[in-house]
């Protein structure tokens, strides 16, 4: 009887813990893309990749990919994710996928297993998209969806240029971008939502990722005295910002189904209690698994903002920051994940992803799949993000066995 190869949970947890110390904030992590913390995190993971004997390349957008040779040459079966975080990030989002990839490599090294195809593990630049937009930037460049020159020119929320910041942290690599093909791509990630936990299911086999639309509105009104300006004579940017927020929620509730909407940024100027706001910066994040419904939501919000600004007598500029169509993963690859999980005696559910992921950038070019594990209380993008060691072990074992099958 052959025993099934298993990952070493202690080793994976220890790497997760060590990486979580870089940019640590109250149990979570703040490691914004291309900051000094990101550099320190990258240095750590790059060192581990080299220790494991991987052949590591850094490309012009700062993606880092380490490859373990197979018996045959050719494109690798690629796994990985991201190690940048949001400012209020947890320690698992992205990091788990990268470090589980390294754990798979070490498990195979220890067992002396050489697969037919090479296996690669990567971490992709700026997945989160909070300092520089768009999100999933590195993986999109890797797959030729965005041009590297355009992304290097991206301006951050702090006014810094992405290309300069990349050089500053020492990750402006030499490897060209855009034509990088993988034999297949598979990413382990925490669910970041409550579905698996609520249903008591151990593994999610992700069937696709919903479409994402990010728009930023800059509203310009007139600041004036809060006590002396009659209500009917105001041009209040703060009011418009608040109305956009309530409309985004009303619309999503009215549409129902998979539609979600979020106003995560609402910054008023001058931001004083007794002064009508003359400026508001407002973000609208809309997502849906159905592209035509997502378009309907985008058009409805645009019409609403336009009409409201006219009525209030304020001007506005709108800027589309991100637009990704919904993505469907290859059904055979999703089934491979499902079968692998069932074969390990785990319960599994096919499900869509609510969050954006690097994997979606690969889906148009190669068979792609994702493995989800439960998130405690469905919490993510929050320092309280947590997944149990047992779920981490399950997810990494499913990743290991899936990769072995994909690379054979
Ligand atoms: C990325 O984490 C996103 O889904 O916003
Ligand atoms: Mn992520
Ligand atoms: Mn995230």
GROMACS .gro file of C-alpha atoms and ligand atoms in nm:
model
  415
    1UNK     CA    1   0.000   0.000   0.000
    2UNK     CA    2   0.142   0.341  -0.091
    3UNK     CA    3   0.109   0.614   0.168
    4UNK     CA    4  -0.018   0.950   0.050
    5UNK     CA    5   0.237   1.228   0.072
    6UNK     CA    6   0.139   1.495   0.328
    7UNK     CA    7   0.264   1.847   0.397
    8UNK     CA    8   0.444   1.939   0.720
    9UNK     CA    9   0.196   2.162   0.905
   10UNK     CA   10   0.442   2.281   1.171
   11UNK     CA   11   0.684   2.404   0.907
   12UNK     CA   12   0.410   2.586   0.714
   13UNK     CA   13   0.273   2.750   1.030
   14UNK     CA   14   0.623   2.853   1.133
   15UNK     CA   15   0.681   3.032   0.797
   16UNK     CA   16   0.338   3.197   0.824
   17UNK     CA   17   0.427   3.319   1.173
   18UNK     CA   18   0.769   3.450   1.066
   19UNK     CA   19   0.629   3.637   0.764
   20UNK     CA   20   0.347   3.780   0.980
   21UNK     CA   21   0.610   3.952   1.196
   22UNK     CA   22   0.703   4.176   0.901
   23UNK     CA   23   0.471   4.476   0.927
   24UNK     CA   24   0.290   4.321   1.225
   25UNK     CA   25  -0.006   4.522   1.362
   26UNK     CA   26  -0.214   4.385   1.649
   27UNK     CA   27  -0.230   4.023   1.531
   28UNK     CA   28  -0.253   4.124   1.166
   29UNK     CA   29  -0.024   4.277   0.908
   30UNK     CA   30   0.023   4.605   0.723
   31UNK     CA   31   0.250   4.538   0.426
   32UNK     CA   32   0.133   4.772   0.151
   33UNK     CA   33   0.273   4.704  -0.196
   34UNK     CA   34   0.627   4.833  -0.262
   35UNK     CA   35   0.682   4.978   0.082
   36UNK     CA   36   0.978   4.898   0.300
   37UNK     CA   37   0.769   4.632   0.478
   38UNK     CA   38   0.690   4.472   0.142
   39UNK     CA   39   1.064   4.467   0.065
   40UNK     CA   40   1.139   4.292   0.395
   41UNK     CA   41   0.862   4.038   0.335
   42UNK     CA   42   0.988   3.978  -0.019
   43UNK     CA   43   1.348   3.932   0.100
   44UNK     CA   44   1.233   3.670   0.348
   45UNK     CA   45   1.029   3.467   0.098
   46UNK     CA   46   1.294   3.502  -0.174
   47UNK     CA   47   1.551   3.365   0.072
   48UNK     CA   48   1.326   3.065   0.142
   49UNK     CA   49   1.283   3.006  -0.232
   50UNK     CA   50   1.659   2.999  -0.279
   51UNK     CA   51   1.711   2.774   0.024
   52UNK     CA   52   1.470   2.526  -0.137
   53UNK     CA   53   1.681   2.519  -0.451
   54UNK     CA   54   1.432   2.696  -0.676
   55UNK     CA   55   1.549   2.871  -0.989
   56UNK     CA   56   1.424   3.223  -0.909
   57UNK     CA   57   1.352   3.508  -1.151
   58UNK     CA   58   1.232   3.861  -1.080
   59UNK     CA   59   1.054   4.037  -1.363
   60UNK     CA   60   1.018   4.404  -1.456
   61UNK     CA   61   0.702   4.450  -1.246
   62UNK     CA   62   0.862   4.275  -0.946
   63UNK     CA   63   0.688   3.937  -0.969
   64UNK     CA   64   0.906   3.671  -0.810
   65UNK     CA   65   0.877   3.315  -0.942
   66UNK     CA   66   1.082   3.015  -0.832
   67UNK     CA   67   1.081   2.699  -1.043
   68UNK     CA   68   1.164   2.341  -0.946
   69UNK     CA   69   1.273   2.137  -1.248
   70UNK     CA   70   1.067   1.841  -1.365
   71UNK     CA   71   1.175   1.535  -1.561
   72UNK     CA   72   1.069   1.719  -1.875
   73UNK     CA   73   1.132   2.081  -1.972
   74UNK     CA   74   0.842   2.315  -2.052
   75UNK     CA   75   0.604   2.552  -1.879
   76UNK     CA   76   0.560   2.485  -1.508
   77UNK     CA   77   0.250   2.400  -1.314
   78UNK     CA   78   0.238   2.727  -1.128
   79UNK     CA   79   0.103   2.804  -0.782
   80UNK     CA   80   0.130   3.108  -0.556
   81UNK     CA   81  -0.049   3.428  -0.468
   82UNK     CA   82   0.060   3.760  -0.314
   83UNK     CA   83   0.233   3.884   0.001
   84UNK     CA   84   0.123   4.248  -0.010
   85UNK     CA   85  -0.166   4.326   0.226
   86UNK     CA   86  -0.425   4.598   0.279
   87UNK     CA   87  -0.342   4.845   0.558
   88UNK     CA   88  -0.564   4.650   0.800
   89UNK     CA   89  -0.462   4.310   0.669
   90UNK     CA   90  -0.457   3.965   0.821
   91UNK     CA   91  -0.172   3.717   0.806
   92UNK     CA   92  -0.335   3.462   0.572
   93UNK     CA   93  -0.474   3.656   0.273
   94UNK     CA   94  -0.230   3.578  -0.011
   95UNK     CA   95   0.051   3.474   0.222
   96UNK     CA   96  -0.100   3.129   0.274
   97UNK     CA   97  -0.102   3.057  -0.099
   98UNK     CA   98   0.263   3.153  -0.139
   99UNK     CA   99   0.392   2.973   0.169
  100UNK     CA  100   0.182   2.663   0.103
  101UNK     CA  101   0.348   2.659  -0.240
  102UNK     CA  102   0.690   2.656  -0.071
  103UNK     CA  103   0.572   2.383   0.164
  104UNK     CA  104   0.471   2.170  -0.136
  105UNK     CA  105   0.821   2.216  -0.281
  106UNK     CA  106   0.986   2.119   0.047
  107UNK     CA  107   0.761   1.815   0.088
  108UNK     CA  108   0.851   1.697  -0.263
  109UNK     CA  109   1.222   1.767  -0.199
  110UNK     CA  110   1.216   1.568   0.126
  111UNK     CA  111   1.040   1.276  -0.043
  112UNK     CA  112   1.273   1.287  -0.343
  113UNK     CA  113   0.979   1.309  -0.580
  114UNK     CA  114   1.049   1.455  -0.923
  115UNK     CA  115   0.736   1.536  -1.122
  116UNK     CA  116   0.714   1.517  -1.501
  117UNK     CA  117   0.645   1.888  -1.541
  118UNK     CA  118   0.832   2.164  -1.358
  119UNK     CA  119   0.654   2.325  -1.063
  120UNK     CA  120   0.669   2.700  -0.999
  121UNK     CA  121   0.579   2.909  -0.694
  122UNK     CA  122   0.527   3.282  -0.735
  123UNK     CA  123   0.429   3.594  -0.552
  124UNK     CA  124   0.280   3.864  -0.768
  125UNK     CA  125   0.321   4.237  -0.718
  126UNK     CA  126   0.040   4.454  -0.580
  127UNK     CA  127  -0.252   4.213  -0.568
  128UNK     CA  128  -0.441   4.428  -0.322
  129UNK     CA  129  -0.453   4.748  -0.526
  130UNK     CA  130  -0.499   4.980  -0.228
  131UNK     CA  131  -0.182   5.187  -0.268
  132UNK     CA  132  -0.163   5.158  -0.648
  133UNK     CA  133  -0.457   5.058  -0.871
  134UNK     CA  134  -0.549   4.832  -1.036
  135UNK     CA  135  -0.541   4.529  -0.810
  136UNK     CA  136  -0.402   4.193  -0.936
  137UNK     CA  137  -0.149   4.412  -1.115
  138UNK     CA  138   0.154   4.182  -1.118
  139UNK     CA  139  -0.033   3.871  -1.230
  140UNK     CA  140  -0.217   4.070  -1.498
  141UNK     CA  141   0.116   4.196  -1.635
  142UNK     CA  142   0.260   3.844  -1.610
  143UNK     CA  143  -0.020   3.719  -1.833
  144UNK     CA  144   0.001   4.009  -2.079
  145UNK     CA  145  -0.332   4.162  -1.977
  146UNK     CA  146  -0.175   4.499  -1.880
  147UNK     CA  147   0.137   4.656  -2.029
  148UNK     CA  148   0.431   4.677  -1.790
  149UNK     CA  149   0.511   5.038  -1.898
  150UNK     CA  150   0.159   5.154  -1.807
  151UNK     CA  151   0.175   4.990  -1.465
  152UNK     CA  152   0.522   5.125  -1.385
  153UNK     CA  153   0.374   5.472  -1.436
  154UNK     CA  154   0.090   5.414  -1.185
  155UNK     CA  155   0.062   5.689  -0.922
  156UNK     CA  156  -0.003   5.578  -0.564
  157UNK     CA  157  -0.241   5.727  -0.309
  158UNK     CA  158   0.073   5.890  -0.162
  159UNK     CA  159   0.170   6.045  -0.498
  160UNK     CA  160   0.465   5.807  -0.549
  161UNK     CA  161   0.532   5.645  -0.889
  162UNK     CA  162   0.520   5.267  -0.889
  163UNK     CA  163   0.834   5.222  -1.101
  164UNK     CA  164   1.037   5.442  -0.864
  165UNK     CA  165   0.913   5.254  -0.560
  166UNK     CA  166   0.990   4.920  -0.722
  167UNK     CA  167   1.349   5.031  -0.786
  168UNK     CA  168   1.377   5.170  -0.435
  169UNK     CA  169   1.293   4.835  -0.278
  170UNK     CA  170   1.528   4.653  -0.518
  171UNK     CA  171   1.266   4.451  -0.703
  172UNK     CA  172   1.273   4.605  -1.052
  173UNK     CA  173   1.389   4.280  -1.209
  174UNK     CA  174   1.539   4.210  -1.549
  175UNK     CA  175   1.302   3.937  -1.666
  176UNK     CA  176   1.061   4.057  -1.936
  177UNK     CA  177   0.688   4.035  -1.868
  178UNK     CA  178   0.382   3.950  -2.065
  179UNK     CA  179   0.448   3.625  -2.242
  180UNK     CA  180   0.480   3.405  -1.935
  181UNK     CA  181   0.285   3.089  -1.982
  182UNK     CA  182   0.211   2.830  -1.720
  183UNK     CA  183   0.104   2.474  -1.799
  184UNK     CA  184  -0.169   2.536  -1.542
  185UNK     CA  185  -0.225   2.756  -1.238
  186UNK     CA  186  -0.364   2.668  -0.897
  187UNK     CA  187  -0.393   2.898  -0.593
  188UNK     CA  188  -0.475   2.812  -0.234
  189UNK     CA  189  -0.648   3.100  -0.051
  190UNK     CA  190  -0.864   3.159   0.251
  191UNK     CA  191  -1.230   3.205   0.157
  192UNK     CA  192  -1.250   3.553   0.316
  193UNK     CA  193  -1.625   3.502   0.352
  194UNK     CA  194  -1.859   3.299   0.577
  195UNK     CA  195  -1.999   3.031   0.345
  196UNK     CA  196  -1.772   2.732   0.419
  197UNK     CA  197  -1.776   2.790   0.794
  198UNK     CA  198  -2.156   2.831   0.803
  199UNK     CA  199  -2.209   2.512   0.608
  200UNK     CA  200  -1.940   2.318   0.796
  201UNK     CA  201  -1.751   2.237   0.473
  202UNK     CA  202  -1.375   2.190   0.471
  203UNK     CA  203  -1.274   2.280   0.115
  204UNK     CA  204  -1.411   2.517  -0.149
  205UNK     CA  205  -1.343   2.430  -0.513
  206UNK     CA  206  -1.365   2.773  -0.673
  207UNK     CA  207  -1.556   2.780  -1.001
  208UNK     CA  208  -1.486   3.141  -1.089
  209UNK     CA  209  -1.445   3.497  -0.968
  210UNK     CA  210  -1.707   3.767  -0.986
  211UNK     CA  211  -1.658   4.080  -1.197
  212UNK     CA  212  -1.513   4.385  -1.021
  213UNK     CA  213  -1.570   4.753  -1.095
  214UNK     CA  214  -1.402   5.033  -0.898
  215UNK     CA  215  -1.490   5.398  -0.962
  216UNK     CA  216  -1.365   5.706  -0.783
  217UNK     CA  217  -1.573   6.025  -0.774
  218UNK     CA  218  -1.426   6.365  -0.690
  219UNK     CA  219  -1.714   6.596  -0.601
  220UNK     CA  220  -1.656   6.971  -0.590
  221UNK     CA  221  -1.907   7.194  -0.409
  222UNK     CA  222  -1.883   7.519  -0.217
  223UNK     CA  223  -1.775   7.542   0.145
  224UNK     CA  224  -1.969   7.783   0.355
  225UNK     CA  225  -2.089   7.849   0.707
  226UNK     CA  226  -2.293   7.563   0.859
  227UNK     CA  227  -2.515   7.801   1.055
  228UNK     CA  228  -2.588   8.078   0.812
  229UNK     CA  229  -2.633   7.899   0.480
  230UNK     CA  230  -3.000   7.811   0.415
  231UNK     CA  231  -3.058   7.448   0.322
  232UNK     CA  232  -3.186   7.533  -0.026
  233UNK     CA  233  -2.877   7.739  -0.110
  234UNK     CA  234  -2.612   7.476  -0.040
  235UNK     CA  235  -2.374   7.303  -0.282
  236UNK     CA  236  -2.271   7.037  -0.037
  237UNK     CA  237  -2.013   6.781  -0.152
  238UNK     CA  238  -2.054   6.595   0.179
  239UNK     CA  239  -2.424   6.544   0.119
  240UNK     CA  240  -2.357   6.409  -0.230
  241UNK     CA  241  -2.099   6.166  -0.090
  242UNK     CA  242  -2.345   6.038   0.169
  243UNK     CA  243  -2.620   6.000  -0.092
  244UNK     CA  244  -2.384   5.796  -0.316
  245UNK     CA  245  -2.324   5.565  -0.020
  246UNK     CA  246  -2.691   5.506   0.051
  247UNK     CA  247  -2.774   5.467  -0.319
  248UNK     CA  248  -2.500   5.205  -0.366
  249UNK     CA  249  -2.653   5.000  -0.087
  250UNK     CA  250  -3.013   5.055  -0.200
  251UNK     CA  251  -2.926   4.950  -0.554
  252UNK     CA  252  -2.748   4.629  -0.447
  253UNK     CA  253  -3.038   4.534  -0.221
  254UNK     CA  254  -3.289   4.607  -0.496
  255UNK     CA  255  -3.092   4.403  -0.751
  256UNK     CA  256  -3.039   4.115  -0.507
  257UNK     CA  257  -2.870   3.795  -0.627
  258UNK     CA  258  -2.491   3.823  -0.633
  259UNK     CA  259  -2.479   4.204  -0.651
  260UNK     CA  260  -2.269   4.370  -0.380
  261UNK     CA  261  -2.167   4.733  -0.342
  262UNK     CA  262  -1.926   4.910  -0.110
  263UNK     CA  263  -1.829   5.272  -0.051
  264UNK     CA  264  -1.496   5.227   0.128
  265UNK     CA  265  -1.356   5.576   0.082
  266UNK     CA  266  -1.542   5.894   0.177
  267UNK     CA  267  -1.303   6.178   0.251
  268UNK     CA  268  -1.442   6.529   0.301
  269UNK     CA  269  -1.264   6.861   0.282
  270UNK     CA  270  -1.207   7.070   0.479
  271UNK     CA  271  -1.350   6.816   0.727
  272UNK     CA  272  -1.466   7.060   0.994
  273UNK     CA  273  -1.783   7.035   1.202
  274UNK     CA  274  -1.921   7.378   1.117
  275UNK     CA  275  -1.816   7.403   0.752
  276UNK     CA  276  -2.010   7.267   0.455
  277UNK     CA  277  -1.774   7.035   0.264
  278UNK     CA  278  -1.644   7.175  -0.062
  279UNK     CA  279  -1.486   6.850  -0.172
  280UNK     CA  280  -1.552   6.480  -0.135
  281UNK     CA  281  -1.352   6.184  -0.261
  282UNK     CA  282  -1.576   5.878  -0.280
  283UNK     CA  283  -1.504   5.524  -0.403
  284UNK     CA  284  -1.764   5.278  -0.531
  285UNK     CA  285  -1.680   4.905  -0.549
  286UNK     CA  286  -1.941   4.703  -0.741
  287UNK     CA  287  -1.923   4.327  -0.798
  288UNK     CA  288  -2.140   4.065  -0.965
  289UNK     CA  289  -2.092   3.719  -1.115
  290UNK     CA  290  -2.306   3.830  -1.414
  291UNK     CA  291  -2.140   4.086  -1.638
  292UNK     CA  292  -2.462   4.236  -1.775
  293UNK     CA  293  -2.595   4.289  -1.423
  294UNK     CA  294  -2.263   4.446  -1.324
  295UNK     CA  295  -2.293   4.680  -1.622
  296UNK     CA  296  -2.648   4.766  -1.516
  297UNK     CA  297  -2.523   4.852  -1.164
  298UNK     CA  298  -2.239   5.065  -1.305
  299UNK     CA  299  -2.476   5.257  -1.535
  300UNK     CA  300  -2.732   5.308  -1.258
  301UNK     CA  301  -2.470   5.451  -1.023
  302UNK     CA  302  -2.328   5.677  -1.296
  303UNK     CA  303  -2.675   5.813  -1.382
  304UNK     CA  304  -2.756   5.862  -1.015
  305UNK     CA  305  -2.437   6.060  -0.945
  306UNK     CA  306  -2.483   6.273  -1.256
  307UNK     CA  307  -2.842   6.367  -1.171
  308UNK     CA  308  -2.764   6.426  -0.804
  309UNK     CA  309  -2.471   6.658  -0.880
  310UNK     CA  310  -2.688   6.863  -1.115
  311UNK     CA  311  -2.961   6.900  -0.852
  312UNK     CA  312  -2.712   6.993  -0.580
  313UNK     CA  313  -2.524   7.234  -0.806
  314UNK     CA  314  -2.186   7.067  -0.762
  315UNK     CA  315  -1.940   6.948  -1.026
  316UNK     CA  316  -1.774   6.608  -1.035
  317UNK     CA  317  -1.509   6.401  -1.206
  318UNK     CA  318  -1.535   6.024  -1.223
  319UNK     CA  319  -1.242   5.790  -1.280
  320UNK     CA  320  -1.267   5.418  -1.346
  321UNK     CA  321  -0.989   5.254  -1.145
  322UNK     CA  322  -1.057   4.885  -1.202
  323UNK     CA  323  -1.278   4.681  -1.433
  324UNK     CA  324  -1.249   4.306  -1.449
  325UNK     CA  325  -1.510   4.085  -1.614
  326UNK     CA  326  -1.634   3.779  -1.422
  327UNK     CA  327  -1.407   3.478  -1.480
  328UNK     CA  328  -1.496   3.110  -1.504
  329UNK     CA  329  -1.235   2.848  -1.422
  330UNK     CA  330  -1.180   2.540  -1.638
  331UNK     CA  331  -1.436   2.283  -1.525
  332UNK     CA  332  -1.195   1.988  -1.551
  333UNK     CA  333  -0.947   2.164  -1.322
  334UNK     CA  334  -1.224   2.248  -1.075
  335UNK     CA  335  -1.326   1.881  -1.082
  336UNK     CA  336  -0.964   1.779  -1.022
  337UNK     CA  337  -0.969   1.987  -0.702
  338UNK     CA  338  -1.305   1.842  -0.598
  339UNK     CA  339  -1.194   1.483  -0.661
  340UNK     CA  340  -0.863   1.541  -0.482
  341UNK     CA  341  -1.039   1.680  -0.174
  342UNK     CA  342  -1.291   1.395  -0.170
  343UNK     CA  343  -1.005   1.148  -0.210
  344UNK     CA  344  -0.848   1.290   0.106
  345UNK     CA  345  -1.178   1.237   0.288
  346UNK     CA  346  -1.264   1.606   0.300
  347UNK     CA  347  -1.601   1.767   0.241
  348UNK     CA  348  -1.600   2.001  -0.059
  349UNK     CA  349  -1.829   2.255  -0.220
  350UNK     CA  350  -1.806   2.419  -0.562
  351UNK     CA  351  -1.845   2.794  -0.516
  352UNK     CA  352  -1.769   3.135  -0.669
  353UNK     CA  353  -1.511   3.373  -0.523
  354UNK     CA  354  -1.627   3.709  -0.395
  355UNK     CA  355  -1.275   3.850  -0.376
  356UNK     CA  356  -1.041   3.913  -0.666
  357UNK     CA  357  -0.740   3.680  -0.698
  358UNK     CA  358  -0.423   3.641  -0.902
  359UNK     CA  359  -0.564   3.313  -1.038
  360UNK     CA  360  -0.827   3.499  -1.239
  361UNK     CA  361  -0.553   3.655  -1.451
  362UNK     CA  362  -0.435   3.309  -1.561
  363UNK     CA  363  -0.778   3.165  -1.641
  364UNK     CA  364  -0.784   3.287  -2.003
  365UNK     CA  365  -0.445   3.133  -2.081
  366UNK     CA  366  -0.426   2.798  -1.903
  367UNK     CA  367  -0.635   2.554  -1.697
  368UNK     CA  368  -0.680   2.736  -1.365
  369UNK     CA  369  -0.836   2.656  -1.030
  370UNK     CA  370  -0.845   2.773  -0.669
  371UNK     CA  371  -0.879   2.597  -0.336
  372UNK     CA  372  -1.056   2.778  -0.051
  373UNK     CA  373  -1.043   2.697   0.319
  374UNK     CA  374  -1.284   2.841   0.579
  375UNK     CA  375  -1.225   3.183   0.736
  376UNK     CA  376  -1.332   3.219   1.099
  377UNK     CA  377  -1.646   3.433   1.117
  378UNK     CA  378  -1.592   3.505   0.746
  379UNK     CA  379  -1.360   3.791   0.841
  380UNK     CA  380  -1.084   3.921   0.613
  381UNK     CA  381  -0.905   4.247   0.526
  382UNK     CA  382  -0.905   4.275   0.904
  383UNK     CA  383  -0.637   4.189   1.162
  384UNK     CA  384  -0.882   3.932   1.309
  385UNK     CA  385  -0.855   3.716   0.995
  386UNK     CA  386  -0.802   3.353   1.107
  387UNK     CA  387  -0.809   3.001   0.970
  388UNK     CA  388  -0.744   2.700   1.192
  389UNK     CA  389  -0.427   2.492   1.160
  390UNK     CA  390  -0.646   2.194   1.066
  391UNK     CA  391  -0.803   2.384   0.776
  392UNK     CA  392  -0.460   2.507   0.668
  393UNK     CA  393  -0.334   2.149   0.668
  394UNK     CA  394  -0.635   2.035   0.463
  395UNK     CA  395  -0.593   2.313   0.209
  396UNK     CA  396  -0.220   2.256   0.170
  397UNK     CA  397  -0.267   1.879   0.135
  398UNK     CA  398  -0.528   1.934  -0.137
  399UNK     CA  399  -0.285   2.176  -0.306
  400UNK     CA  400  -0.003   1.919  -0.286
  401UNK     CA  401  -0.207   1.633  -0.431
  402UNK     CA  402  -0.364   1.855  -0.700
  403UNK     CA  403  -0.021   1.978  -0.808
  404UNK     CA  404   0.118   1.625  -0.818
  405UNK     CA  405  -0.169   1.526  -1.051
  406UNK     CA  406  -0.137   1.841  -1.264
  407UNK     CA  407   0.241   1.795  -1.298
  408UNK     CA  408   0.229   1.426  -1.387
  409LIG     C1  409  -0.877   4.201  -0.348
  409LIG     O1  410  -0.842   4.157  -0.237
  409LIG     C2  411  -1.017   4.235  -0.367
  409LIG     O2  412  -1.098   4.145  -0.392
  409LIG     O3  413  -1.052   4.353  -0.349
  410LIG    MN1  414  -0.571   3.771  -0.151
  411LIG    MN1  415  -0.693   4.081  -0.008
   0.00000   0.00000   0.00000
